[in-house]
PDB file of C-alpha atoms in Angstrom:
ATOM      1  CA  MET X  12       3.990 -41.201   2.307  1.00 80.00           C
ATOM      2  CA  HIS X  13       6.732 -43.696   1.613  1.00 80.00           C
ATOM      3  CA  ASN X  14      10.183 -42.151   1.677  1.00 80.00           C
ATOM      4  CA  PRO X  15      12.900 -44.540   2.792  1.00 78.00           C
ATOM      5  CA  LEU X  16      15.614 -42.074   2.003  1.00 70.00           C
ATOM      6  CA  ALA X  17      14.246 -39.163   4.016  1.00 79.00           C
ATOM      7  CA  GLU X  18      16.518 -37.441   6.550  1.00 80.00           C
ATOM      8  CA  GLU X  19      15.210 -36.175   9.917  1.00 77.00           C
ATOM      9  CA  ALA X  20      15.631 -32.590   8.791  1.00 79.00           C
ATOM     10  CA  GLN X  21      13.113 -33.228   5.976  1.00 84.00           C
ATOM     11  CA  LEU X  22      10.313 -34.426   8.189  1.00 81.00           C
ATOM     12  CA  ALA X  23       8.652 -30.970   8.667  1.00 81.00           C
ATOM     13  CA  GLN X  24       8.626 -30.629   4.896  1.00 83.00           C
ATOM     14  CA  LEU X  25       7.085 -34.048   4.442  1.00 81.00           C
ATOM     15  CA  GLN X  26       4.426 -33.308   6.954  1.00 81.00           C
ATOM     16  CA  MET X  27       3.272 -30.409   4.787  1.00 83.00           C
ATOM     17  CA  SER X  28       1.948 -33.012   2.426  1.00 86.00           C
ATOM     18  CA  GLY X  29      -0.849 -33.766   4.820  1.00 86.00           C
ATOM     19  CA  ALA X  30      -0.179 -37.475   4.649  1.00 89.00           C
ATOM     20  CA  ALA X  31      -1.859 -39.692   7.278  1.00 90.00           C
ATOM     21  CA  ALA X  32       1.140 -42.029   7.451  1.00 91.00           C
ATOM     22  CA  TYR X  33       4.990 -41.715   7.029  1.00 88.00           C
ATOM     23  CA  TRP X  34       6.860 -44.844   6.086  1.00 90.00           C
ATOM     24  CA  LEU X  35      10.422 -43.844   6.830  1.00 89.00           C
ATOM     25  CA  GLY X  36      13.836 -45.449   6.411  1.00 89.00           C
ATOM     26  CA  SER X  37      16.655 -46.134   8.933  1.00 87.00           C
ATOM     27  CA  ARG X  38      18.113 -42.609   8.502  1.00 86.00           C
ATOM     28  CA  VAL X  39      15.288 -41.290  10.712  1.00 88.00           C
ATOM     29  CA  ASN X  40      14.979 -41.682  14.491  1.00 90.00           C
ATOM     30  CA  LEU X  41      11.440 -43.029  14.498  1.00 90.00           C
ATOM     31  CA  ALA X  42      10.712 -42.052  18.175  1.00 91.00           C
ATOM     32  CA  LYS X  43      11.604 -38.481  17.381  1.00 89.00           C
ATOM     33  CA  ALA X  44       9.588 -38.621  14.184  1.00 89.00           C
ATOM     34  CA  ALA X  45       6.525 -40.025  16.085  1.00 90.00           C
ATOM     35  CA  ARG X  46       6.704 -37.171  18.498  1.00 88.00           C
ATOM     36  CA  GLN X  47       6.957 -34.640  15.785  1.00 87.00           C
ATOM     37  CA  VAL X  48       4.063 -36.125  13.700  1.00 87.00           C
ATOM     38  CA  GLY X  49       1.882 -36.542  16.775  1.00 85.00           C
ATOM     39  CA  GLU X  50      -0.787 -39.154  17.381  1.00 83.00           C
ATOM     40  CA  ASP X  51      -2.834 -38.073  14.321  1.00 82.00           C
ATOM     41  CA  GLY X  52      -0.229 -39.480  11.929  1.00 90.00           C
ATOM     42  CA  LEU X  53       1.241 -42.940  11.681  1.00 93.00           C
ATOM     43  CA  VAL X  54       4.915 -43.639  11.690  1.00 93.00           C
ATOM     44  CA  ILE X  55       5.929 -46.808   9.852  1.00 94.00           C
ATOM     45  CA  GLY X  56       9.335 -48.517   9.629  1.00 91.00           C
ATOM     46  CA  ASN X  57      12.241 -48.835   9.817  1.00 92.00           C
ATOM     47  CA  LEU X  58      14.098 -52.154  10.040  1.00 95.00           C
ATOM     48  CA  PRO X  59      16.998 -52.059   7.517  1.00 95.00           C
ATOM     49  CA  VAL X  60      16.315 -54.116   4.389  1.00 95.00           C
ATOM     50  CA  ASP X  61      19.997 -55.191   4.222  1.00 96.00           C
ATOM     51  CA  LEU X  62      19.658 -56.655   7.740  1.00 97.00           C
ATOM     52  CA  LEU X  63      16.470 -58.490   6.732  1.00 97.00           C
ATOM     53  CA  THR X  64      18.037 -59.914   3.640  1.00 98.00           C
ATOM     54  CA  GLY X  65      21.574 -60.585   4.773  1.00 98.00           C
ATOM     55  CA  GLY X  66      21.529 -60.760   8.590  1.00 98.00           C
ATOM     56  CA  SER X  67      20.898 -63.809  10.753  1.00 98.00           C
ATOM     57  CA  SER X  68      17.522 -64.485  12.233  1.00 98.00           C
ATOM     58  CA  GLU X  69      18.983 -63.704  15.682  1.00 99.00           C
ATOM     59  CA  GLU X  70      20.111 -60.332  14.427  1.00 99.00           C
ATOM     60  CA  VAL X  71      16.750 -59.552  12.941  1.00 98.00           C
ATOM     61  CA  PHE X  72      14.955 -60.653  16.190  1.00 99.00           C
ATOM     62  CA  ARG X  73      17.205 -58.390  18.320  1.00 98.00           C
ATOM     63  CA  ALA X  74      16.807 -55.418  15.930  1.00 98.00           C
ATOM     64  CA  ALA X  75      13.031 -55.839  15.899  1.00 98.00           C
ATOM     65  CA  GLN X  76      12.925 -56.065  19.703  1.00 98.00           C
ATOM     66  CA  ASP X  77      15.152 -53.006  20.114  1.00 97.00           C
ATOM     67  CA  LEU X  78      12.935 -50.983  17.700  1.00 96.00           C
ATOM     68  CA  LEU X  79       9.781 -52.099  19.463  1.00 97.00           C
ATOM     69  CA  ILE X  80      11.161 -51.142  22.910  1.00 96.00           C
ATOM     70  CA  ALA X  81      12.332 -47.754  21.572  1.00 95.00           C
ATOM     71  CA  MET X  82       8.807 -47.159  20.171  1.00 96.00           C
ATOM     72  CA  ARG X  83       6.784 -48.561  23.091  1.00 95.00           C
ATOM     73  CA  ASP X  84       5.447 -45.127  24.053  1.00 93.00           C
ATOM     74  CA  CYS X  85       4.395 -44.315  20.477  1.00 92.00           C
ATOM     75  CA  PRO X  86       0.844 -45.627  19.846  1.00 91.00           C
ATOM     76  CA  ASN X  87       1.051 -44.388  16.304  1.00 92.00           C
ATOM     77  CA  PHE X  88       3.924 -46.776  15.339  1.00 95.00           C
ATOM     78  CA  ILE X  89       3.760 -49.656  12.948  1.00 95.00           C
ATOM     79  CA  LEU X  90       6.771 -52.028  12.766  1.00 96.00           C
ATOM     80  CA  ALA X  91       7.841 -52.664   9.207  1.00 95.00           C
ATOM     81  CA  PRO X  92      10.967 -52.826   7.003  1.00 95.00           C
ATOM     82  CA  GLU X  93      12.333 -49.465   5.853  1.00 93.00           C
ATOM     83  CA  ASP X  94      11.456 -50.306   2.258  1.00 92.00           C
ATOM     84  CA  ASP X  95      10.030 -53.088   0.085  1.00 92.00           C
ATOM     85  CA  LEU X  96      11.495 -56.456   0.640  1.00 92.00           C
ATOM     86  CA  PRO X  97      13.256 -58.289  -2.169  1.00 91.00           C
ATOM     87  CA  PRO X  98      11.897 -61.814  -3.024  1.00 94.00           C
ATOM     88  CA  HIS X  99      15.156 -63.377  -1.804  1.00 96.00           C
ATOM     89  CA  THR X 100      14.564 -62.245   1.803  1.00 97.00           C
ATOM     90  CA  PRO X 101      15.012 -65.416   3.988  1.00 98.00           C
ATOM     91  CA  LEU X 102      11.838 -66.808   5.480  1.00 98.00           C
ATOM     92  CA  ALA X 103      13.633 -67.364   8.758  1.00 98.00           C
ATOM     93  CA  ASN X 104      14.274 -63.667   9.046  1.00 98.00           C
ATOM     94  CA  LEU X 105      10.644 -62.792   8.407  1.00 97.00           C
ATOM     95  CA  GLN X 106       9.680 -65.380  11.018  1.00 98.00           C
ATOM     96  CA  ALA X 107      12.102 -63.809  13.447  1.00 98.00           C
ATOM     97  CA  LEU X 108      10.548 -60.422  12.831  1.00 97.00           C
ATOM     98  CA  MET X 109       7.043 -61.766  13.524  1.00 97.00           C
ATOM     99  CA  GLU X 110       8.280 -63.675  16.606  1.00 98.00           C
ATOM    100  CA  ALA X 111       9.746 -60.517  18.055  1.00 98.00           C
ATOM    101  CA  LEU X 112       6.488 -58.701  17.403  1.00 97.00           C
ATOM    102  CA  ASN X 113       4.412 -61.492  18.869  1.00 97.00           C
ATOM    103  CA  GLN X 114       6.594 -61.698  22.073  1.00 97.00           C
ATOM    104  CA  PHE X 115       6.409 -57.900  22.517  1.00 96.00           C
ATOM    105  CA  ASN X 116       2.691 -57.825  22.131  1.00 94.00           C
ATOM    106  CA  SER X 117       2.118 -60.747  24.536  1.00 95.00           C
ATOM    107  CA  ALA X 118       4.287 -59.009  27.148  1.00 90.00           C
ATOM    108  CA  ALA X 119       2.396 -55.728  26.924  1.00 70.00           C
TER     109      ALA X 119
END
């Protein structure tokens, strides 16, 4: 279920859908959502799109690292933007996102 505007208070209601995955926006604490969903459901997200489109590659790298560290104990987590990316998203920012993920995975 893709709902980038969901609030934490709505998560229980969203779970009633029976979805296997929840792609959530930056309004939701993903670590809390992952605990609530449990290991049977995926939690996807939630790097802010405005950061990916307007931030520096260093800011994107740090934000991705911070999110990965916060979610390190959540095996049901998939790193992703909070919503679809516009075509004008800088390639350097997408590379920074992937670099943060690759560094995190190689250290694990």
